[in-house]
XYZ file of C-alpha atoms in Angstrom:
346
model
C -0.070 -0.283 -0.312
C 1.349 3.676 -0.921
C 0.988 5.681 2.206
C -0.851 9.090 2.181
C 1.105 10.307 5.058
C -1.394 13.510 7.022
C -1.085 15.110 9.562
C -3.987 15.189 12.312
C -4.997 17.003 15.614
C -4.674 14.382 18.466
C -6.430 16.531 20.672
C -7.191 20.650 21.758
C -4.417 22.508 22.785
C -5.191 23.971 25.848
C -5.100 28.036 26.588
C -1.585 29.162 26.206
C -0.336 26.298 25.238
C 1.896 25.982 22.310
C 3.339 22.337 21.678
C 3.356 19.845 18.777
C 2.515 16.968 20.829
C -1.511 18.148 20.422
C -0.527 16.008 16.904
C 0.337 13.419 15.057
C 1.657 12.745 12.023
C -0.812 9.114 10.397
C 1.198 6.765 7.729
C -2.038 4.657 7.735
C -3.984 5.724 5.182
C -3.682 4.891 1.335
C -3.529 7.181 -1.589
C -6.309 8.207 -2.787
C -7.453 5.623 -5.863
C -7.564 7.905 -9.102
C -9.705 5.505 -11.056
C -12.421 5.704 -7.914
C -12.634 9.565 -8.608
C -16.107 10.555 -9.116
C -17.580 13.271 -11.485
C -15.881 16.685 -10.652
C -13.450 15.627 -8.190
C -9.542 15.986 -9.019
C -6.589 14.462 -6.954
C -3.898 16.797 -6.570
C -0.283 15.814 -5.407
C 0.388 18.639 -1.988
C 3.031 21.347 -2.711
C 3.294 23.540 0.018
C 0.839 24.060 2.808
C 0.612 28.038 4.684
C 1.057 28.252 7.963
C -1.368 30.925 9.543
C -1.923 31.844 12.828
C -5.907 31.938 12.927
C -5.003 28.379 12.548
C -4.492 28.513 16.571
C -8.215 28.846 16.899
C -9.247 25.732 15.555
C -7.109 23.367 17.823
C -8.667 26.128 21.150
C -11.026 23.272 23.198
C -14.412 24.832 22.955
C -15.770 26.970 24.881
C -12.225 28.364 26.131
C -12.641 31.363 23.597
C -16.926 33.009 24.594
C -15.154 35.898 22.185
C -15.370 32.847 19.356
C -18.023 30.270 20.748
C -18.390 29.877 16.699
C -15.174 29.523 15.349
C -14.931 26.485 13.494
C -12.469 24.036 15.265
C -10.205 20.938 13.554
C -12.129 17.183 14.244
C -9.955 15.518 15.782
C -8.263 12.256 14.685
C -8.932 13.866 11.032
C -6.057 15.670 8.639
C -5.658 19.726 9.455
C -6.705 21.299 6.658
C -5.296 25.410 5.729
C -4.115 27.424 2.206
C -2.053 24.732 0.050
C -0.692 24.663 -3.450
C 0.061 21.253 -5.884
C -0.681 20.166 -8.594
C -3.386 17.515 -10.258
C -2.667 14.019 -11.164
C -5.985 12.689 -12.028
C -9.242 14.934 -13.060
C -12.586 14.058 -13.388
C -13.114 17.652 -13.877
C -13.523 19.654 -17.364
C -11.686 23.037 -15.725
C -9.194 21.192 -14.409
C -6.157 19.057 -16.883
C -3.390 17.181 -15.389
C -0.320 19.129 -14.778
C -2.613 21.659 -13.511
C -1.052 24.245 -10.200
C -4.124 24.807 -7.802
C -4.134 26.290 -4.700
C -7.179 25.745 -1.944
C -8.590 27.911 0.848
C -9.013 24.049 2.370
C -5.946 21.757 1.863
C -5.592 18.950 3.714
C -2.505 18.704 5.367
C -1.382 15.434 3.383
C 0.845 13.751 0.364
C -2.455 14.026 -1.921
C -5.662 15.739 -1.781
C -9.461 14.544 -3.025
C -10.593 18.092 -3.535
C -13.852 19.381 -5.552
C -13.752 22.260 -7.855
C -15.581 24.680 -5.588
C -12.134 23.848 -3.637
C -10.395 25.267 -6.267
C -8.707 28.264 -7.335
C -6.452 27.618 -10.872
C -3.056 29.203 -10.660
C -0.816 30.700 -13.672
C 0.551 28.585 -15.641
C 4.302 30.341 -15.821
C 7.121 29.855 -14.300
C 6.734 31.325 -10.933
C 7.774 28.324 -8.362
C 3.964 26.612 -6.703
C 5.266 28.119 -2.672
C 5.088 31.858 -3.928
C 1.084 31.336 -4.559
C 1.271 31.562 -0.453
C 3.689 33.372 -0.136
C 4.605 36.371 -1.702
C 1.383 36.023 -4.108
C -0.228 34.699 -1.349
C -3.123 35.307 1.166
C -0.618 36.985 3.474
C 0.224 39.856 0.582
C -3.294 40.143 -0.618
C -4.072 41.051 2.957
C -1.197 43.228 3.045
C -2.086 44.508 -0.088
C -5.787 45.165 0.479
C -5.268 46.730 4.242
C -2.364 49.389 3.286
C -4.263 50.589 -0.053
C -8.237 49.975 0.174
C -8.613 50.267 3.576
C -5.967 52.565 4.908
C -5.854 54.903 1.540
C -2.948 56.253 1.943
C -1.676 59.406 1.393
C 1.953 60.427 0.658
C 3.449 61.741 3.782
C 1.168 60.034 6.198
C 2.576 58.104 8.557
C 1.692 54.257 9.673
C 2.432 51.914 12.461
C 2.584 47.673 11.695
C 2.246 45.901 14.333
C 4.390 42.280 13.721
C 6.638 44.611 10.454
C 8.186 41.327 10.194
C 5.814 38.797 9.853
C 4.169 37.498 6.426
C 1.604 40.559 7.026
C 3.484 43.292 8.455
C 6.769 42.870 5.900
C 4.683 43.835 2.231
C 2.764 46.373 3.847
C 6.091 48.435 5.150
C 7.152 48.110 0.948
C 3.817 48.965 0.113
C 3.450 51.401 2.087
C 7.243 53.205 1.862
C 6.145 52.606 -2.300
C 3.459 55.588 -2.044
C 5.469 57.983 0.345
C 4.407 56.778 3.429
C 6.620 57.349 6.651
C 7.184 53.980 8.328
C 6.992 52.646 11.363
C 7.559 48.615 12.653
C 7.046 46.812 15.393
C 8.836 43.581 16.093
C 9.179 41.139 19.387
C 13.549 41.279 18.820
C 16.348 42.475 17.339
C 17.302 41.111 14.624
C 13.742 41.798 13.251
C 13.662 45.670 13.719
C 17.049 45.023 11.753
C 15.264 43.406 9.039
C 12.303 46.361 9.047
C 14.601 48.451 8.903
C 16.361 46.336 5.795
C 12.656 46.955 4.313
C 12.873 50.929 4.403
C 11.608 50.883 7.497
C 11.862 54.771 8.231
C 11.336 53.479 12.330
C 11.308 50.956 14.072
C 11.150 48.976 17.838
C 11.075 46.589 19.641
C 7.862 46.152 21.811
C 9.506 43.410 24.235
C 12.220 45.762 25.367
C 11.648 49.056 24.520
C 9.454 49.930 28.113
C 6.453 52.085 27.778
C 4.766 51.275 24.439
C 3.278 54.368 24.396
C 6.511 56.549 24.917
C 7.609 54.384 22.393
C 5.618 55.069 20.050
C 5.357 58.909 20.633
C 8.772 58.771 19.779
C 9.177 56.644 16.883
C 6.025 58.665 15.266
C 6.705 62.454 16.989
C 4.245 63.874 14.104
C 1.291 61.139 15.275
C -0.045 58.242 13.556
C -1.736 58.356 10.109
C -2.412 54.792 10.252
C -2.523 51.647 13.026
C -2.054 48.274 10.834
C -2.747 46.425 13.310
C -1.835 42.622 13.174
C -1.633 41.693 17.000
C -4.488 43.597 19.374
C -4.201 43.640 22.628
C -2.043 46.208 24.587
C -0.356 47.643 21.695
C -4.145 48.093 19.921
C -4.630 50.026 23.115
C -1.059 51.830 23.102
C -1.764 52.973 19.381
C -5.187 54.682 19.689
C -3.621 57.247 21.967
C -0.932 58.173 19.409
C -3.613 58.846 16.378
C -3.644 62.155 14.490
C -7.373 62.945 14.383
C -9.143 61.256 11.106
C -6.995 58.517 11.505
C -7.711 54.741 10.256
C -6.866 51.704 11.713
C -6.837 48.695 9.475
C -8.032 45.373 11.615
C -5.915 42.746 10.219
C -5.390 40.299 13.201
C -5.247 39.516 16.391
C -2.287 37.115 17.225
C -1.845 38.433 20.791
C -5.345 36.792 21.591
C -5.451 33.752 20.031
C -5.536 30.783 22.100
C -4.785 33.022 25.096
C -6.537 32.270 28.329
C -9.716 34.960 28.249
C -8.982 36.234 31.623
C -5.460 37.203 29.905
C -6.630 38.876 27.481
C -7.120 42.900 27.591
C -10.013 45.040 26.937
C -9.420 47.972 25.105
C -9.495 51.086 27.260
C -9.004 54.045 24.729
C -11.704 54.250 23.076
C -12.868 57.375 23.975
C -8.760 59.141 21.872
C -11.117 57.205 18.989
C -14.250 58.773 19.428
C -13.178 62.416 19.894
C -10.579 62.639 17.206
C -13.465 60.384 14.362
C -10.922 57.736 13.789
C -12.214 54.812 11.372
C -11.457 51.556 12.444
C -12.092 49.360 9.906
C -11.648 44.913 9.817
C -10.255 42.976 6.746
C -10.442 39.660 5.722
C -8.836 38.489 2.021
C -10.949 35.405 1.570
C -14.414 37.486 -0.001
C -11.848 39.564 -2.085
C -10.243 36.234 -3.768
C -11.258 36.222 -7.310
C -12.399 39.825 -7.999
C -10.406 42.852 -9.267
C -8.706 43.522 -6.600
C -7.457 40.741 -6.456
C -6.304 41.112 -9.978
C -5.279 44.445 -8.908
C -2.912 42.759 -6.697
C -1.529 40.481 -8.849
C -0.718 43.076 -11.543
C 1.354 45.681 -8.619
C 3.322 42.904 -6.629
C 4.004 41.022 -10.011
C 6.092 44.407 -11.465
C 7.486 44.547 -8.431
C 8.604 40.802 -7.953
C 10.163 41.291 -11.210
C 12.163 44.687 -10.646
C 13.382 43.061 -7.924
C 11.325 46.380 -5.528
C 10.117 43.463 -3.032
C 11.611 41.493 -0.546
C 10.015 39.133 1.226
C 11.058 36.124 3.502
C 9.640 33.199 4.019
C 10.614 31.155 7.016
C 10.459 27.175 5.342
C 10.567 23.816 6.379
C 10.692 20.181 5.062
C 8.382 17.584 5.073
C 5.218 16.870 6.783
C 7.184 15.725 10.042
C 8.277 18.714 10.834
C 4.509 21.036 10.259
C 3.470 19.519 14.421
C 6.379 21.593 15.190
C 5.756 25.050 12.643
C 2.715 25.197 14.200
C 3.438 25.826 17.592
C 6.477 27.844 16.960
C 3.893 30.279 15.064
C 1.602 30.296 17.669
C 4.399 31.391 20.007
C 6.430 33.790 17.970
C 9.139 31.988 16.834
C 8.957 32.156 13.451
C 10.672 34.939 10.995
C 8.260 36.036 7.714
C 6.171 33.583 6.160
C 6.268 30.385 7.971
C 5.628 27.541 4.707
C 5.608 23.967 4.468
C 7.122 21.896 2.046
C 5.196 18.488 1.688
């Protein structure tokens, strides 16, 4: 029997625990038989998987997070899934041929997967590595584009503060903001990440773990105030940023990494909303999925492709090799130990 190795969730992980031990590598399943595909299905050889912060919500035991009681959770004992890319190796779907490169938002974390047409997006047939479509052309970069360009509506000369600025989303937001003439301030949690943020073109950057008073650190890095805050972390960092906003500032709520998998009693609430009210600040959330397949994605791919070809975009990838590395990759991401966009090459 040819084995279809997969990553399964053994048990739900308690709050504040980031360990690979809640996952296991399962070698009990065969590779799906291409002769048993039904009409509309395709068999995909999985190439690369995207490791993303929101997956922490899917492994928390319900109902430990009252703010997201209705959130989906991975079924125990089954392959987890997320954004991934691969190649069609068998098809009973007229829209997909053998050799087509595809992306799925529900790609099982296994070597081979049977998927339906509504789970797939066909990727361009060009020379770009498949992994780029969970990297520089993937969800994180697209999210950065949506937040920086469409939500923030930046004007040259404004100041933008970006949290987790060395991460998958943040690193692209830094560069897109610089390309539009903004003064960019980045935040991260280690000195090597701060150095990387500066190498991307940020005008100022500071380590939120060692800076002491967050409010004072932001005020020093952005002495003329903040016109746009691109938030990837939530919690006390978001709260401090609200104090430093200029009138009519825009806050892009992209992620809340400080709260994913955290005990509810340890999640800090927002205390500085009065500052937002009197300054008429606009707070807008951004979620990439409704924008896939729209003109906005077309615009993103066109601009990003041009910037990449011109050598104007740096995109740092934290690459892990093999499904056996996936549980540790997840644990590292949830604990903030990755540097750049974390992917698993299957």
